[in-house]
Tab-separated table of C-alpha atoms in Angstrom:
chain	number	residue	atom	x	y	z
A	1	MET	CA	-18.957	0.820	-15.756
A	2	LEU	CA	-20.860	0.807	-12.274
A	3	ARG	CA	-21.839	-2.962	-13.263
A	4	ASP	CA	-18.169	-3.765	-13.767
A	5	ILE	CA	-17.090	-2.245	-10.478
A	6	ARG	CA	-19.924	-3.966	-8.513
A	7	ALA	CA	-18.962	-7.519	-10.006
A	8	GLU	CA	-15.185	-6.723	-9.133
A	9	LEU	CA	-16.067	-5.816	-5.354
A	10	THR	CA	-18.191	-8.861	-5.366
A	11	LYS	CA	-15.701	-11.184	-6.484
A	12	GLN	CA	-12.986	-9.635	-4.291
A	13	SER	CA	-14.967	-9.455	-1.172
A	14	ARG	CA	-15.842	-13.278	-1.548
A	15	ARG	CA	-12.188	-13.891	-1.917
A	16	PRO	CA	-10.649	-15.207	1.128
A	17	ALA	CA	-6.996	-13.866	0.150
A	18	SER	CA	-8.438	-10.282	0.439
A	19	TRP	CA	-9.428	-10.559	3.803
A	20	LEU	CA	-6.379	-12.537	4.918
A	21	LEU	CA	-4.346	-9.696	3.501
A	22	LEU	CA	-6.177	-7.130	5.409
A	23	ALA	CA	-5.838	-9.404	8.683
A	24	VAL	CA	-2.195	-9.502	8.191
A	25	ALA	CA	-2.073	-5.671	7.833
A	26	VAL	CA	-3.742	-5.036	11.025
A	27	VAL	CA	-1.989	-7.707	13.040
A	28	LEU	CA	1.640	-6.738	11.908
A	29	THR	CA	0.799	-2.997	12.727
A	30	LEU	CA	-0.479	-3.610	16.011
A	31	THR	CA	2.160	-6.225	16.651
A	32	PHE	CA	5.153	-3.844	15.861
A	33	GLY	CA	3.600	-0.550	16.741
A	34	TYR	CA	2.206	-1.545	20.149
A	35	ALA	CA	2.615	-5.064	21.465
A	36	ILE	CA	6.152	-5.499	21.144
A	37	PRO	CA	7.114	-1.735	22.109
A	38	TYR	CA	4.589	-1.968	25.039
A	39	ALA	CA	5.953	-5.443	26.371
A	40	GLY	CA	9.532	-3.971	26.374
A	41	LEU	CA	8.748	-0.482	28.409
A	42	SER	CA	9.322	-1.925	31.523
A	43	GLY	CA	13.075	-2.850	30.965
A	44	ALA	CA	13.832	-0.062	28.314
A	45	PRO	CA	15.211	3.012	29.459
A	46	GLY	CA	13.654	6.253	28.242
A	47	THR	CA	10.373	4.794	28.402
A	48	GLY	CA	8.657	8.085	28.321
A	49	ARG	CA	9.505	8.611	24.810
A	50	GLY	CA	8.683	4.947	23.976
A	51	LEU	CA	5.261	5.550	25.527
A	52	GLY	CA	4.667	8.677	23.678
A	53	ALA	CA	4.836	6.993	20.243
A	54	MET	CA	1.833	4.719	21.264
A	55	LEU	CA	-0.711	7.329	22.957
A	56	PRO	CA	-3.644	8.703	21.156
A	57	ASP	CA	-1.954	11.853	19.909
A	58	ALA	CA	0.583	9.858	17.770
A	59	PHE	CA	-1.671	7.196	16.546
A	60	VAL	CA	-1.748	8.377	13.129
A	61	GLY	CA	1.908	8.034	12.716
A	62	SER	CA	1.645	4.262	14.036
A	63	ALA	CA	-1.103	3.575	11.375
A	64	LEU	CA	1.139	5.057	8.656
A	65	GLY	CA	4.447	3.230	9.754
A	66	GLY	CA	4.114	-0.045	7.833
A	67	LEU	CA	2.857	1.369	4.621
A	68	PRO	CA	6.542	1.798	3.005
A	69	ILE	CA	7.161	-1.793	3.543
A	70	PHE	CA	4.943	-4.634	4.776
A	71	VAL	CA	1.395	-2.934	4.401
A	72	GLY	CA	2.643	-1.790	1.103
A	73	ALA	CA	3.799	-5.173	0.087
A	74	LEU	CA	0.544	-6.502	0.888
A	75	ALA	CA	-1.122	-3.832	-0.893
A	76	LEU	CA	0.817	-4.949	-3.899
A	77	ILE	CA	0.031	-8.475	-3.495
A	78	PHE	CA	-3.841	-7.406	-3.581
A	79	GLY	CA	-3.302	-5.353	-6.900
A	80	VAL	CA	-1.777	-8.535	-8.309
A	81	LEU	CA	-4.525	-10.847	-7.321
A	82	VAL	CA	-7.166	-8.399	-8.684
A	83	ALA	CA	-5.488	-8.407	-12.307
A	84	GLY	CA	-3.350	-11.482	-12.299
A	85	SER	CA	-5.669	-14.131	-11.192
A	86	GLU	CA	-7.786	-13.410	-14.551
A	87	TYR	CA	-4.380	-15.196	-16.337
A	88	GLY	CA	-4.082	-17.738	-13.472
A	89	TYR	CA	-7.987	-18.818	-14.111
A	90	GLY	CA	-7.911	-17.955	-17.925
A	91	THR	CA	-10.967	-16.104	-17.148
A	92	TRP	CA	-10.107	-13.010	-19.333
A	93	LYS	CA	-11.800	-14.092	-22.482
A	94	THR	CA	-14.974	-15.053	-20.432
A	95	VAL	CA	-15.283	-11.544	-19.019
A	96	LEU	CA	-14.385	-9.817	-22.337
A	97	VAL	CA	-17.005	-11.793	-24.213
A	98	GLN	CA	-19.927	-10.867	-22.024
A	99	HIS	CA	-19.872	-7.210	-23.410
A	100	PRO	CA	-17.336	-4.656	-21.616
A	101	SER	CA	-14.262	-3.515	-23.326
A	102	ARG	CA	-11.008	-4.043	-21.792
A	103	VAL	CA	-10.740	-0.262	-20.874
A	104	ALA	CA	-13.909	-0.650	-18.589
A	105	VAL	CA	-12.772	-3.819	-16.966
A	106	TYR	CA	-9.581	-2.476	-16.393
A	107	SER	CA	-10.954	0.687	-14.766
A	108	ALA	CA	-13.295	-1.185	-12.686
A	109	LYS	CA	-10.187	-3.131	-11.452
A	110	LEU	CA	-8.283	-0.089	-10.473
A	111	VAL	CA	-11.525	1.343	-8.618
A	112	THR	CA	-11.577	-1.825	-6.892
A	113	VAL	CA	-7.905	-1.728	-5.645
A	114	ALA	CA	-8.397	2.152	-4.649
A	115	LEU	CA	-11.627	0.902	-2.453
A	116	GLY	CA	-9.678	-1.962	-1.080
A	117	ALA	CA	-6.784	0.290	-0.118
A	118	LEU	CA	-9.129	2.749	1.424
A	119	ALA	CA	-10.756	0.091	3.464
A	120	ALA	CA	-7.316	-1.097	4.614
A	121	VAL	CA	-6.360	2.303	5.644
A	122	LEU	CA	-9.532	2.917	7.571
A	123	ALA	CA	-8.972	-0.528	9.512
A	124	LEU	CA	-5.530	0.297	10.326
A	125	PHE	CA	-6.610	3.985	11.798
A	126	LEU	CA	-9.478	2.440	13.579
A	127	THR	CA	-7.140	-0.431	15.232
A	128	THR	CA	-4.407	1.884	16.105
A	129	ALA	CA	-6.660	4.443	17.600
A	130	GLY	CA	-8.337	1.930	19.805
A	131	ALA	CA	-4.842	0.494	20.821
A	132	SER	CA	-3.452	3.683	21.648
A	133	ALA	CA	-6.700	4.571	23.854
A	134	LEU	CA	-6.007	1.118	25.710
A	135	VAL	CA	-2.479	2.167	26.205
A	136	ALA	CA	-3.434	5.401	27.666
A	137	ALA	CA	-5.922	3.745	29.978
A	138	LEU	CA	-3.321	1.196	30.996
A	139	GLU	CA	-0.868	3.928	31.770
A	140	GLY	CA	-3.195	6.097	33.441
A	141	GLN	CA	-2.798	8.781	30.583
A	142	VAL	CA	-5.403	11.529	29.802
A	143	PRO	CA	-6.126	10.779	26.142
A	144	SER	CA	-5.308	13.686	23.683
A	145	TRP	CA	-6.242	13.294	20.151
A	146	PRO	CA	-4.883	14.776	16.861
A	147	SER	CA	-7.196	17.241	15.334
A	148	GLY	CA	-9.763	16.210	12.529
A	149	THR	CA	-7.659	17.937	9.963
A	150	GLY	CA	-4.677	15.700	10.795
A	151	ILE	CA	-6.271	12.693	10.980
A	152	ALA	CA	-8.092	13.378	7.599
A	153	LEU	CA	-4.645	14.281	6.031
A	154	GLY	CA	-3.248	11.009	7.355
A	155	LEU	CA	-5.996	9.249	6.001
A	156	GLY	CA	-5.584	10.780	2.474
A	157	ALA	CA	-1.807	10.095	2.923
A	158	GLY	CA	-2.315	6.382	3.767
A	159	TRP	CA	-4.931	5.874	0.876
A	160	LEU	CA	-2.449	7.531	-1.617
A	161	VAL	CA	0.492	5.344	-0.598
A	162	THR	CA	-1.531	2.229	-0.499
A	163	THR	CA	-3.231	2.633	-3.856
A	164	MET	CA	-0.179	3.539	-5.290
A	165	TRP	CA	1.430	0.008	-4.202
A	166	GLY	CA	-1.668	-1.731	-5.256
A	167	ALA	CA	-1.672	0.125	-8.830
A	168	LEU	CA	1.999	-1.117	-9.130
A	169	GLY	CA	1.054	-4.786	-8.442
A	170	VAL	CA	-1.640	-4.548	-11.063
A	171	LEU	CA	0.719	-3.248	-13.468
A	172	LEU	CA	3.211	-6.230	-12.703
A	173	ALA	CA	0.441	-8.585	-13.081
A	174	ILE	CA	-0.595	-7.382	-16.656
A	175	GLY	CA	3.025	-6.954	-17.770
A	176	LEU	CA	4.062	-10.579	-16.662
A	177	ARG	CA	0.341	-12.291	-17.310
A	178	SER	CA	0.883	-14.275	-14.164
A	179	VAL	CA	0.455	-14.143	-10.295
A	180	ALA	CA	3.592	-15.741	-8.640
A	181	LEU	CA	6.102	-13.731	-10.881
A	182	PRO	CA	4.743	-10.401	-10.018
A	183	ILE	CA	4.398	-10.881	-6.314
A	184	GLY	CA	8.074	-12.213	-6.128
A	185	LEU	CA	9.534	-9.449	-7.994
A	186	GLY	CA	7.470	-6.724	-6.326
A	187	LEU	CA	8.338	-8.073	-2.755
A	188	VAL	CA	12.011	-8.254	-3.525
A	189	TRP	CA	11.761	-4.625	-4.747
A	190	LEU	CA	9.761	-3.656	-1.434
A	191	LEU	CA	11.505	-5.555	1.032
A	192	ALA	CA	15.169	-5.843	-0.146
A	193	VAL	CA	16.326	-3.554	-2.960
A	194	GLN	CA	14.890	-0.009	-1.845
A	195	ASN	CA	16.288	-0.650	1.719
A	196	LEU	CA	19.673	-1.582	0.227
A	197	LEU	CA	19.622	1.400	-1.765
A	198	ALA	CA	18.907	3.369	0.949
A	199	SER	CA	21.063	1.909	3.847
A	200	ILE	CA	24.289	0.926	1.581
A	201	ALA	CA	24.291	2.516	-1.561
A	202	ALA	CA	22.929	6.080	-0.831
A	203	PRO	CA	25.587	6.852	1.803
A	204	LEU	CA	28.530	5.923	-0.539
A	205	LEU	CA	27.150	7.189	-3.938
A	206	ASP	CA	25.557	10.608	-4.504
A	207	TRP	CA	23.833	9.579	-7.501
A	208	VAL	CA	21.905	7.069	-5.727
A	209	ASP	CA	21.253	9.525	-2.787
A	210	ARG	CA	19.660	11.838	-5.536
A	211	LEU	CA	18.002	9.132	-7.000
A	212	GLN	CA	16.286	7.654	-4.170
A	213	LYS	CA	14.241	10.921	-3.780
A	214	VAL	CA	12.454	10.012	-6.783
A	215	LEU	CA	11.579	6.753	-5.924
A	216	PRO	CA	8.270	5.171	-4.651
A	217	GLY	CA	9.610	3.342	-1.500
A	218	PRO	CA	11.439	6.475	-0.161
A	219	ASN	CA	8.738	8.884	-1.007
A	220	ALA	CA	6.263	6.930	0.762
A	221	GLY	CA	8.400	6.627	3.863
A	222	ALA	CA	8.811	10.340	3.552
A	223	LEU	CA	5.181	10.864	3.716
A	224	ALA	CA	4.623	8.631	6.399
A	225	ALA	CA	7.393	10.481	8.361
A	226	ALA	CA	5.529	13.653	8.042
A	227	PHE	CA	2.891	12.273	10.046
A	228	GLY	CA	5.247	11.081	12.944
A	229	ALA	CA	5.653	7.770	12.073
A	230	SER	CA	8.945	5.906	13.071
A	231	ALA	CA	9.484	2.487	11.472
A	232	PRO	CA	12.084	1.039	8.891
A	233	GLY	CA	11.955	2.818	5.698
A	234	VAL	CA	10.463	5.765	6.997
A	235	GLU	CA	12.737	8.718	6.877
A	236	ARG	CA	12.422	12.204	5.757
A	237	VAL	CA	14.452	12.161	2.507
A	238	VAL	CA	12.070	14.891	1.022
A	239	GLY	CA	9.515	17.150	2.167
A	240	SER	CA	5.548	15.752	2.216
A	241	GLY	CA	4.760	18.141	-0.490
A	242	GLN	CA	7.322	16.561	-2.818
A	243	ALA	CA	6.579	13.041	-1.505
A	244	THR	CA	2.954	13.730	-2.330
A	245	ALA	CA	3.510	14.862	-5.992
A	246	VAL	CA	5.705	11.945	-6.772
A	247	LEU	CA	3.869	9.441	-5.319
A	248	ALA	CA	0.929	10.523	-7.050
A	249	GLY	CA	2.712	10.756	-10.456
A	250	TYR	CA	3.751	7.309	-9.821
A	251	LEU	CA	0.023	6.252	-9.480
A	252	VAL	CA	-0.975	8.019	-12.516
A	253	VAL	CA	2.055	6.298	-14.500
A	254	PHE	CA	1.237	2.527	-13.197
A	255	GLY	CA	-2.443	3.114	-13.907
A	256	VAL	CA	-2.099	4.301	-17.648
A	257	LEU	CA	0.938	2.056	-18.337
A	258	GLY	CA	-1.239	-0.911	-17.269
A	259	GLY	CA	-4.087	0.036	-18.979
A	260	TRP	CA	-2.295	0.637	-22.424
A	261	LEU	CA	-0.634	-2.889	-22.156
A	262	LEU	CA	-4.079	-4.496	-21.527
A	263	HIS	CA	-5.261	-2.480	-24.427
A	264	ARG	CA	-2.635	-3.452	-26.810
A	265	ARG	CA	-1.533	-6.802	-26.245
A	266	ASP	CA	-2.778	-10.126	-26.364
A	267	ILE	CA	-4.303	-11.343	-23.460
A	268	ALA	CA	-3.517	-15.064	-23.729
């Protein structure tokens, strides 16, 4: 098992696409969380409130703001690439004839996705902390940092959300046995469908409003909102406890279902 994990980690660390996804996540988070808001401070009314969202005591929320949508989409793409590339390159048979079982290979892929998600969240926290410290220095503000417990809980929440989206990507890749279609369908869901449900359908239909409280996107947004995030897709539709339980449930379901499909079906 450890050898399978090392092999997966080596493969993904040498794939330029993995580093590109991480770079895009960091750049987008800094651009929409700091660069654009800071550039608009001078001409915007109520600049005190806008500045407060960029100071060190709010950096956890800034790091988590993109997880329900664009960072989640990038995590999903990473999950698709980890599992779906084996279909694209036709390497499933090459891997499995070496010795490992399908369950072992699949478990190694899930561990790789989880570690990749952790690396992404850590990178977001480090870069947003640096950006917030820079803003405080430029504005002559005395830095006030969140507690260690708050930072640790934020890291855990970010890791849960990002790993959940990555596991969905793995499931889609195995279910559809490809790369392009799972990425396309996953992006349509994250960037379009869940936002349309929240902004158009939920206010008009009570059952849609109740339904979104058990969907992964709104719960990811609710968990990010609990840490002060403010971004599209971030809204406290449920409490942080329920959001954590729902997201953990989705993570388990996605992981088990993906493994069951890989174990039961022909890989060709």
